[in-house]
Coordinates of C-alpha atoms in Angstrom, one line a residue:
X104 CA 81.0 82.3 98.4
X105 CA 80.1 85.9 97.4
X106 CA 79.2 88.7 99.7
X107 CA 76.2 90.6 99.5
X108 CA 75.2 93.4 100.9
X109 CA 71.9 95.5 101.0
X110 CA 72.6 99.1 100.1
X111 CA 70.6 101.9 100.8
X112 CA 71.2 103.6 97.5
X113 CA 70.3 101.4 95.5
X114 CA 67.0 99.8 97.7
X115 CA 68.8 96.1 97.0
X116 CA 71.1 93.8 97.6
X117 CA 74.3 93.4 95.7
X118 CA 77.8 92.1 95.5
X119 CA 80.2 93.3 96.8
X120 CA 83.2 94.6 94.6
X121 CA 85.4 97.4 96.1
X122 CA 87.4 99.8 94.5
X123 CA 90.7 98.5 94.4
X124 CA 90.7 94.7 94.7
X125 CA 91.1 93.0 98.0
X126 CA 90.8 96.7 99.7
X127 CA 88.0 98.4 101.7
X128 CA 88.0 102.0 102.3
X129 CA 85.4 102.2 105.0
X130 CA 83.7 105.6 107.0
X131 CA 81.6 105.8 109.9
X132 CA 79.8 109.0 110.5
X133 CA 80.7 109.1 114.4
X134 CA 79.7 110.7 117.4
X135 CA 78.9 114.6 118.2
X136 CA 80.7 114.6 121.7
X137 CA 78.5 116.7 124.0
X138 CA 77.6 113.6 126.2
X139 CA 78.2 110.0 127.0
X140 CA 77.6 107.2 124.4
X141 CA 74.5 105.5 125.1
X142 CA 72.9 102.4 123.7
X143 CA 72.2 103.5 120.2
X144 CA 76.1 104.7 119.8
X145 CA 77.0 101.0 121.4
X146 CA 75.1 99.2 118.3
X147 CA 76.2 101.5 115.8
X148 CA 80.0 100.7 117.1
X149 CA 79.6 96.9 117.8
X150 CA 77.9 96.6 114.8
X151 CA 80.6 98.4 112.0
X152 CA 83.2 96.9 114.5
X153 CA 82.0 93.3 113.5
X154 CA 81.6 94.4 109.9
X155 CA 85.3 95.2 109.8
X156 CA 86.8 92.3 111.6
X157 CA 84.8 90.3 109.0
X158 CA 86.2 92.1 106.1
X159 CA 89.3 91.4 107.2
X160 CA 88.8 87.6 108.3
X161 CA 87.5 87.1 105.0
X162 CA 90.9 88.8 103.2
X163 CA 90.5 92.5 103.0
X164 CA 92.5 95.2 104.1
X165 CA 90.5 97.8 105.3
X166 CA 91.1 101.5 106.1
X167 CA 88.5 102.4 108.4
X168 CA 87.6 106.0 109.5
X169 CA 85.4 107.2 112.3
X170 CA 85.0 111.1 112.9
X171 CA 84.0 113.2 115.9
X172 CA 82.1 116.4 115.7
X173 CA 83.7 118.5 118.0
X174 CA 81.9 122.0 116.9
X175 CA 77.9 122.0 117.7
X176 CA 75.1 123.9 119.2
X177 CA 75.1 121.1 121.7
X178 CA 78.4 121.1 122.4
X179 CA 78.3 124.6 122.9
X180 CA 74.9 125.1 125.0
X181 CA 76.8 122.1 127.3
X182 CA 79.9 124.7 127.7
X183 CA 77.4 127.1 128.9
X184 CA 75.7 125.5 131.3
X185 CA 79.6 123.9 133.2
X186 CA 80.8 127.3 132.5
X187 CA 83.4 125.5 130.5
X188 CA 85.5 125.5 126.7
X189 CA 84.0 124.2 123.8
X190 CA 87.0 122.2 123.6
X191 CA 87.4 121.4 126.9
X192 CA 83.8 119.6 126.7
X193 CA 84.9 117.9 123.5
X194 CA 88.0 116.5 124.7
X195 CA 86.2 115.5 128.1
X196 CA 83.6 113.4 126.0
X197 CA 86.2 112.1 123.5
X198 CA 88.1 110.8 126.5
X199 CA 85.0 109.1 127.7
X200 CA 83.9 107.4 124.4
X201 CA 87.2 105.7 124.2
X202 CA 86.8 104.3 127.6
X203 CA 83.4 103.1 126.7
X204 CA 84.2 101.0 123.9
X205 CA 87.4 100.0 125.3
X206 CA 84.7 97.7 127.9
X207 CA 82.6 96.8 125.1
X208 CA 85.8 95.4 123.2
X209 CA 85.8 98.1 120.4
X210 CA 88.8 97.9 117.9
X211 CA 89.7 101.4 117.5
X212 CA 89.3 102.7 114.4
X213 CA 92.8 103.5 111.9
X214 CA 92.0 107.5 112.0
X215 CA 89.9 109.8 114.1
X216 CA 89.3 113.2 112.5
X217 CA 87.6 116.0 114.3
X218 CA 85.8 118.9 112.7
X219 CA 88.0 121.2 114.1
X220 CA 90.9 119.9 112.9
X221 CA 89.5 119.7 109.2
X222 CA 89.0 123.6 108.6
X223 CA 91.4 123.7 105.7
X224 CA 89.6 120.7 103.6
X225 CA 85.9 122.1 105.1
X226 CA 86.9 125.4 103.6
X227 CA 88.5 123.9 99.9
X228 CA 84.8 122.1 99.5
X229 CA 82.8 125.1 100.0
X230 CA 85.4 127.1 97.7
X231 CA 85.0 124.6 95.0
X232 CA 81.2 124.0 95.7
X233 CA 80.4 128.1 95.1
X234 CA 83.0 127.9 92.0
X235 CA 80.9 125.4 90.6
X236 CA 77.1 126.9 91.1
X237 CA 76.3 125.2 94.1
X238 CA 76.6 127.3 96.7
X239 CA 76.0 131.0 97.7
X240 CA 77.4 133.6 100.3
X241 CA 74.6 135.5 102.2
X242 CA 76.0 137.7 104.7
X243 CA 78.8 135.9 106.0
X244 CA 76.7 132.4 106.0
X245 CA 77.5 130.2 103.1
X246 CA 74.4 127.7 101.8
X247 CA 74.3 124.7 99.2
X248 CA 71.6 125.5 96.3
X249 CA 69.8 121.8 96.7
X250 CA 67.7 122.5 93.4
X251 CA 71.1 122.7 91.5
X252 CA 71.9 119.3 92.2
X253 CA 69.7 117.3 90.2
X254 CA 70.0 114.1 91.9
X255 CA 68.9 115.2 95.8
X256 CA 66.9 112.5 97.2
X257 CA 68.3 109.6 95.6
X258 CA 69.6 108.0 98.9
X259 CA 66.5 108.8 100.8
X260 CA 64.0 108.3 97.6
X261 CA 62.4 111.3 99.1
X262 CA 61.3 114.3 96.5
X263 CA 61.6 117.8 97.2
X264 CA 58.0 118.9 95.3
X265 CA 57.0 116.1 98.2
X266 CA 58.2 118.0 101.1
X267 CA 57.1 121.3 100.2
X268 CA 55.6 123.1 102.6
X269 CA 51.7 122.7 102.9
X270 CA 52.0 119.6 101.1
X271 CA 51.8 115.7 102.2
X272 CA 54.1 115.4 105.8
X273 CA 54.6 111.9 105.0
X274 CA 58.3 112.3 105.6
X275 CA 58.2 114.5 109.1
X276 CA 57.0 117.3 107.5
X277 CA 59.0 120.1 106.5
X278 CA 56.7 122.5 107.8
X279 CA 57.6 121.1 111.3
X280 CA 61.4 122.3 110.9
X281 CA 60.9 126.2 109.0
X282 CA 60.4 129.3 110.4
X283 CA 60.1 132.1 108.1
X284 CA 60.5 134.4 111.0
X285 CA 63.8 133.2 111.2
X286 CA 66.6 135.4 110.1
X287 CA 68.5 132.5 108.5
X288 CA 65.3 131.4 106.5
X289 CA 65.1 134.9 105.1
X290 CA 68.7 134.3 104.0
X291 CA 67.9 131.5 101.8
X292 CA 67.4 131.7 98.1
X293 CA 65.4 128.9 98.8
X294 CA 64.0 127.1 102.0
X295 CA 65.3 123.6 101.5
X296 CA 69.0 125.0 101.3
X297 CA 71.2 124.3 103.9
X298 CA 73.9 125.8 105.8
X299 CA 77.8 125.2 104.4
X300 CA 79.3 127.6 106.7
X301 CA 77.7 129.8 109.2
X302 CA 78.8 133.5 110.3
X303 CA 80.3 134.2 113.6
X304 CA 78.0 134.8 117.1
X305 CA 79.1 136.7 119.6
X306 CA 80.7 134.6 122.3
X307 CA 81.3 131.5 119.9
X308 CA 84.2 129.8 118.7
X309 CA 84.8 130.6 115.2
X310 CA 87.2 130.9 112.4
X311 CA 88.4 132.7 109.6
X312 CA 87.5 132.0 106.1
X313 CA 86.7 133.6 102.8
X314 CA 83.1 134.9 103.8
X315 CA 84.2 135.7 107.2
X316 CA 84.5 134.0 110.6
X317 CA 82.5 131.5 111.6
X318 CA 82.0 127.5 111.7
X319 CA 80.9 125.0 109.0
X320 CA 78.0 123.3 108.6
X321 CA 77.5 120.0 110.5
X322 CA 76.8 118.0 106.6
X323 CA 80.1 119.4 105.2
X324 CA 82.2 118.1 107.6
X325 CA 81.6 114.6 106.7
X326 CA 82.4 115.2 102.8
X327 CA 85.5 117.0 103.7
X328 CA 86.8 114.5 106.4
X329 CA 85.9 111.5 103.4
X330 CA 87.5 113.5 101.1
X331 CA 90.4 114.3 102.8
X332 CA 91.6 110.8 104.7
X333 CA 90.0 108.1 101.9
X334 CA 89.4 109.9 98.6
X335 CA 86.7 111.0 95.7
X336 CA 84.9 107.5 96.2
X337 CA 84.8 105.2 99.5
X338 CA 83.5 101.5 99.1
X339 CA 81.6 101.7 102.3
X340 CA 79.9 104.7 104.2
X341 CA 78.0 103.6 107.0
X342 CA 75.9 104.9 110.1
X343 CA 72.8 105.3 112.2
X344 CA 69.1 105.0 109.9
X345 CA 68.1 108.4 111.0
X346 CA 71.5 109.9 109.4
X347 CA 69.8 108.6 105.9
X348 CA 67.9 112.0 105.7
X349 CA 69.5 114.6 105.7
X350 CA 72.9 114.2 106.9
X351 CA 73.7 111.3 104.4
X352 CA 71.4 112.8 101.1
X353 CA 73.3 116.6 102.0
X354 CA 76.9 114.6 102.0
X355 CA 76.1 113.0 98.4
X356 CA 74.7 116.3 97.3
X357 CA 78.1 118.0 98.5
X358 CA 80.7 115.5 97.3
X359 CA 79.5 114.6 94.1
X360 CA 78.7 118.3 92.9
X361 CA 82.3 119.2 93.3
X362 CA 84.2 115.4 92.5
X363 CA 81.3 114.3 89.5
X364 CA 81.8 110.3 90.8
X365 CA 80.0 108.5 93.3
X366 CA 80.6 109.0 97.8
X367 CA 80.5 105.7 98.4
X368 CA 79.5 102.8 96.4
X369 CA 77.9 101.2 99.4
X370 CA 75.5 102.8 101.9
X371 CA 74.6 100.7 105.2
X372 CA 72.5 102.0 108.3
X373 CA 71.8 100.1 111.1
X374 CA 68.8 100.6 112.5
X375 CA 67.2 102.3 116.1
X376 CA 67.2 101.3 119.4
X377 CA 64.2 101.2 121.3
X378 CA 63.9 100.6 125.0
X379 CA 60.9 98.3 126.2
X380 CA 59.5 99.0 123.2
X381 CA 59.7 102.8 123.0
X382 CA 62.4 105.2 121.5
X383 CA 65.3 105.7 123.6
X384 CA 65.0 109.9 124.7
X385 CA 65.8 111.8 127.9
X386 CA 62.1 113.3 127.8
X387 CA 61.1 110.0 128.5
X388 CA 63.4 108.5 131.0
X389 CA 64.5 105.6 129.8
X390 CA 67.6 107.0 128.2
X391 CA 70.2 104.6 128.9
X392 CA 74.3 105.4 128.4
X393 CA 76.9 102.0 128.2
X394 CA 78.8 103.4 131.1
X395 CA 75.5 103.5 133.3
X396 CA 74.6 99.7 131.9
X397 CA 78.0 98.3 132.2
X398 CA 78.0 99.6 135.3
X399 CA 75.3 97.6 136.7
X400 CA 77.2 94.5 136.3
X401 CA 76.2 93.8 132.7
X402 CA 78.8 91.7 130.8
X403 CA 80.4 93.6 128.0
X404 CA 80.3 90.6 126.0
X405 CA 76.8 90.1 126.8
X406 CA 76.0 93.8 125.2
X407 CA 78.1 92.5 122.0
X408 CA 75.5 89.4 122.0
X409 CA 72.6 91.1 122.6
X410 CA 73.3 93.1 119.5
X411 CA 74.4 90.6 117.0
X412 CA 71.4 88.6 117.7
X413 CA 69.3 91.0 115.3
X414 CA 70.0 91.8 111.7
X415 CA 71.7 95.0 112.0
X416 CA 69.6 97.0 109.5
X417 CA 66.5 95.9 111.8
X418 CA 65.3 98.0 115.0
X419 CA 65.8 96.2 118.0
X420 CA 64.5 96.2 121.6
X421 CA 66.3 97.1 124.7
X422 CA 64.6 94.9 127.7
X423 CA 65.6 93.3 131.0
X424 CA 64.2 90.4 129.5
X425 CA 66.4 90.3 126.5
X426 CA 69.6 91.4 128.4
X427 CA 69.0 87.6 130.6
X428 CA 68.9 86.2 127.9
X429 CA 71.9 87.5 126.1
X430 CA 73.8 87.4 129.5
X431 CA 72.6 83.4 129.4
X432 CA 74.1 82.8 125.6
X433 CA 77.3 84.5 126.6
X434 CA 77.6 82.1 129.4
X435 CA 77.1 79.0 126.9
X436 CA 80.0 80.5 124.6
X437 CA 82.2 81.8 127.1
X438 CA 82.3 78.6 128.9
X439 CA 82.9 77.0 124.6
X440 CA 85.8 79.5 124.3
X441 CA 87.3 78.7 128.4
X442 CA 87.0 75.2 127.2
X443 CA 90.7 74.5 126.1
X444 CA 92.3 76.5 128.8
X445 CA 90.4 74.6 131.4
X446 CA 90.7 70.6 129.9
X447 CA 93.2 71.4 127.6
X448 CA 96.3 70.0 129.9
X449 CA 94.3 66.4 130.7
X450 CA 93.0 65.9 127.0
X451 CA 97.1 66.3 125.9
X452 CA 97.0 69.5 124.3
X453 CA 100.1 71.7 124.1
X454 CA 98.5 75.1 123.5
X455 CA 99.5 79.2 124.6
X456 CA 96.9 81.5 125.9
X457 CA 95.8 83.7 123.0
X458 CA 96.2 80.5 120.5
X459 CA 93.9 82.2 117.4
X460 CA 95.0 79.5 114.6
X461 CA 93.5 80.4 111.3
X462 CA 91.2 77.6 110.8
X463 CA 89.4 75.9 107.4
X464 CA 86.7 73.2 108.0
X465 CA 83.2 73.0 107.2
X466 CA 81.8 75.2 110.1
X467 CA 83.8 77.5 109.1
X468 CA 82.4 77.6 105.6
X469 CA 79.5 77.5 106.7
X470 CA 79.9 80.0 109.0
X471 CA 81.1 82.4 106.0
X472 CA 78.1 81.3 103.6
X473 CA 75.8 82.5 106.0
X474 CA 77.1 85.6 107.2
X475 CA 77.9 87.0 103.5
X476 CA 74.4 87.2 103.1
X477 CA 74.4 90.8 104.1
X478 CA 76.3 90.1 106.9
X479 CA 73.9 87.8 108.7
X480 CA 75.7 87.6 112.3
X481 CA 72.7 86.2 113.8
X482 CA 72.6 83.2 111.5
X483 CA 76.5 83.3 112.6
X484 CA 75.9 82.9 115.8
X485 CA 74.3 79.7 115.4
X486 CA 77.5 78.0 114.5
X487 CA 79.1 79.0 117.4
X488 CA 76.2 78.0 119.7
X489 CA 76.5 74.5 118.5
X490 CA 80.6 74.5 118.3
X491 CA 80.1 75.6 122.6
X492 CA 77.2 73.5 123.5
X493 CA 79.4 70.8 122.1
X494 CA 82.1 71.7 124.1
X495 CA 80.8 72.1 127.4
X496 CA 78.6 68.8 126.9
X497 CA 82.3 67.3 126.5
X498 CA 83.5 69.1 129.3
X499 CA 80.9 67.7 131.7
X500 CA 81.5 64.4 130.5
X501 CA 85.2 64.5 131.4
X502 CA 84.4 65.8 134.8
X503 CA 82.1 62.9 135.7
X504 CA 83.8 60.5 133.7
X505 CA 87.2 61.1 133.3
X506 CA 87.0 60.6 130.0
X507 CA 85.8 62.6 126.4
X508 CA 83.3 60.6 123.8
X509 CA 85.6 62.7 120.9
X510 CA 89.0 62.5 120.2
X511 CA 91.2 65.0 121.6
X512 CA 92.5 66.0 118.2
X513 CA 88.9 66.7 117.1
X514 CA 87.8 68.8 120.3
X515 CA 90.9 71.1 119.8
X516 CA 90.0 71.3 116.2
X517 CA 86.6 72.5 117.3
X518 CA 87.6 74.8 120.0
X519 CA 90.1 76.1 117.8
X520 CA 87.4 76.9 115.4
X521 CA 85.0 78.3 118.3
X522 CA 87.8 80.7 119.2
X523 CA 88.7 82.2 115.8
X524 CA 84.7 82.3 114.9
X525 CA 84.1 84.2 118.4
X526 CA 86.7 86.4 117.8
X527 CA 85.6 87.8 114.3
X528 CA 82.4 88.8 116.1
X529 CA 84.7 90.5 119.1
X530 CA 83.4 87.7 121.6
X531 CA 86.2 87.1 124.0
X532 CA 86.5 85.3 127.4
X533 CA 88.8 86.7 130.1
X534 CA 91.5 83.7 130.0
X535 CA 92.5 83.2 133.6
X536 CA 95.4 82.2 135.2
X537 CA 96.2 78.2 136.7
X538 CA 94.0 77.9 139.9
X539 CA 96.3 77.5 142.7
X540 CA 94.4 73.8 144.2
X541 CA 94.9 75.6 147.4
X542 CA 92.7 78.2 146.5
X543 CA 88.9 76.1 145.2
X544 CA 87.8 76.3 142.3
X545 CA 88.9 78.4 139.1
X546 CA 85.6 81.2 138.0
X547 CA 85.8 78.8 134.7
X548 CA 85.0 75.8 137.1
X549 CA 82.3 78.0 138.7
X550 CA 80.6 79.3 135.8
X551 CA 80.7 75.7 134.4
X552 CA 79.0 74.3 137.7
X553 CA 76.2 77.1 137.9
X554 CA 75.6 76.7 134.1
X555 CA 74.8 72.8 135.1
X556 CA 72.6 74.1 137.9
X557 CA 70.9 76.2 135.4
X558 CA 70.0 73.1 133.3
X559 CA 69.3 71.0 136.4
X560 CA 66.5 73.7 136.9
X561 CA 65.0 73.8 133.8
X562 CA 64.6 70.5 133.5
X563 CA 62.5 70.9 137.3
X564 CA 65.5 68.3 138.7
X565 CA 65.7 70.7 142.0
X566 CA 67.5 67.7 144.0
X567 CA 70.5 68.3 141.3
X568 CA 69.9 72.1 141.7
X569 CA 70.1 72.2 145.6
X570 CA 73.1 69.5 145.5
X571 CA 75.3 72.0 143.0
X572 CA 74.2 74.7 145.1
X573 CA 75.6 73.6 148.3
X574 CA 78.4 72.1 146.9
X575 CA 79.7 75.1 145.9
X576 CA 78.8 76.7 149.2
X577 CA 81.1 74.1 150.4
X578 CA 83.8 75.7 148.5
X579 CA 83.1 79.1 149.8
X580 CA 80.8 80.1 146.9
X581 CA 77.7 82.0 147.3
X582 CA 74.9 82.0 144.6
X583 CA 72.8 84.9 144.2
X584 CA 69.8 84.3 142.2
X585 CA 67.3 87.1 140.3
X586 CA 65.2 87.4 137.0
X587 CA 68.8 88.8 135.5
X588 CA 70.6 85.4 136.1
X589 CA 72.6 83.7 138.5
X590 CA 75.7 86.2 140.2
X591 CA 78.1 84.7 142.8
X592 CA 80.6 85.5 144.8
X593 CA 83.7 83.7 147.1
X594 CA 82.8 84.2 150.8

């Protein structure tokens, strides 16, 4: 079974050969810390998160780095406005990512390097790129010559006698983002250059450097940061669709002027996040950060769902509707992955919370063949729904019946298998500890008894519905229902 993968470089998909055999030297192009992550950041992270537990479930080791950019106008106008540090905004926000995607289960990444950290290796690229013809010093600001790299455009396919100015704005229109009032446009040898290294403002951070103080460029940071933790060539740079042009094209253009080989062999972008149909923005007020979601009482786990069940190079939607539904999968896999904690004592097992046994069977080959087609976790996810519908059919059985229609041996193969599967995707259930008898029923057994009354429902058998209902009212449990799902809580 070979992996594929679509690249944006090349407009196809290909096989995936690394390097240096059985390694992946993997970057993400991360956050610019100014505010909380929001939804967009969530997918981005879930999504290269998943990519790099699967890389390593399938036998890589993998080197994965994620920056911050801790120096930008944002970051800056955001000091202004608290009255605050540029680095006291930067660490306030790095703080706060971490604790965001410690809830949505986030592996943190082997390295996190920050702009301003990188000032030596930001400084050695622009050196080199000016030694070599590629870049020029106009007073005190440094800017890449984009014509002298004969290759711009080969990520984005976009050509620069396209975007001239007055010509076809089929691209956004370059005319939209000059101003040849501007004193840095009159810098320019010529307008589609771009800034390396920019002089000194009055009140503003800088540094010193060759063509005097200031602060780099926000496209050189990633080249040097690449450069300087992974190497001339990476096997995988990733990020968000809208970094494709220009962030992603000026970091080719940079790294390959001064090195001669290629970034990255592999580009993937995952694509946008809209919100009931519409792109996420402040103007429009439907700007939503994870905090503020998870807040609200959304599962973590049902966030991860939501966003492996679209292909992770498509756009996806952002609803209440789609959130219930997630929230409602989650439920039919976390009750799958509870399974063996909860019957695991009367079917015989002898098992230890946290048992992840590597597992080989067909569903897990067939797990594999799917998702190496580009990393198809949707498809993925299939398996799993079927290992945990499965499971809890099983488990229903043996509450009513006191007995299981599979053997023991079988079901703990197939938990087993649910449990390692879920956990390459970063789906994990909170494993709790042995109800006390004296204290009702475990949340496992509630879940389990409200996901019965769910199907009950469906299936318009309300007498079932009403008698689940008040038996667990009977046990001190109080249902709450809404378009979002079923909540409880103990009385």
């Amino acid at each position: 079974m070979t992996l594929t993968l679509y690249n944006t470089l090349t407009r196809r998909q290909e096989p995936f050969e690394t390097v240096e055999p059985g390694k992946v030297k993997m970057y993400y192009c991360g956050v610019t810390v100014y505010d909380y992550c929001h939804l967009g950041h969530a997918r981005a992270c879930i999504v290269w998160d998943v990519i790099r537990r699967y890389l390593q479930f399938i036998g890589y080791e993998v080197r994965y780095i994620q920056n911050f950019t801790d120096i930008d106008d944002k970051i800056l106008n955001r000091a202004r406005v608290e009255n605050s540090s540029m680095e006291a905004v930067a660490d306030r926000f790095i703080k706060a990512y971490f604790e965001d995607m410690a809830r949505l289960g986030i592996k943190e990444a082997d390295e996190y390097p920050r702009a301003t950290h990188t000032m030596n290796g930001i400084q050695r690229l622009i050196h080199e790129l000016e030694n070599k013809g590629f870049a020029y010093p106009a007073d005190g600001d440094v800017y890449y010559a984009v014509r002298q790299f004969a290759e711009y455009g080969k990520l984005s396919g976009r050509k620069l006698e396209d975007m001239q100015a007055g010509k076809s704005d089929a691209y956004g229109g370059l005319r939209q983002r000059v101003n040849v009032d501007d004193p840095e446009y009159q810098k320019k040898k010529d307008p589609f250059d771009f800034a390396l290294w920019k002089a000194a403002k009055p009140g503003e951070p800088a540094w010193e450097s060759p063509w005097g103080a200031g602060r780099p460029g926000w496209h050189i940071e990633c080249s040097a940061m690449v450069r300087d933790r992974l190497g001339d060539t990476i096997d995988i740079h990733t990020g968000g669709a809208d970094l494709i042009f220009p962030h992603h094209e000026n970091e080719i253009a940079q790294s390959e002027a001064v090195t001669g080989k290629p970034l990255a062999r592999y580009w993937l972008h995952n694509g946008m996040v809209k919100v009931d149909g519409e792109k996420m923005s402040k103007s429009l007020g439907n700007f939503i950060t994870i905090r503020e979601l998870l807040d609200r009482g959304v599962d973590p786990m049902a966030v991860r769902l939501f966003v492996l069940t679209a292909q992770y190079r498509t756009p996806i939607d952002f609803t209440d509707e789609a959130i219930a539904a997630a929230t409602n999968g989650w439920h039919t896999i976390k009750e799958g992955l509870l399974f063996g904690y909860q019957y695991g004592k009367k079917l015989g097992w002898e098992i230890e919370k946290g048992e992840h046994s590597p597992i080989e069977n067909l569903d897990v080959e067939r797990f594999q063949e799917i998702v190496n087609n580009d990393f198809n976790f949707p498809g993925g996810l299939t398996v799993l729904f079927e290992l945990a519908k499965e499971l809890r059919r099983e488990g229903h059985i043996l509450v009513h019946e006191g007995k299981t229609e599979t053997s023991p041996d079988k079901l703990k193969h197939q938990w087993q298998t649910l449990v390692t599967l879920a956990g390459v995707l970063g789906l994990e259930a909170e494993i709790e500890a042995e109800p006390d008898k004296n204290n009702g029923l475990s949340d496992a057994e509630i879940e389990a008894k409200i996901q019965q009354r769910q199907e009950a429902r469906q299936s318009k058998n309300f007498a079932e519905s009403d008698r689940i209902r008040d038996e667990l009212q009977a046990e001190g449990i109080t249902l709450i229902d809404s378009r979002d799902g079923t909540r409880w809580h103990r009385n």
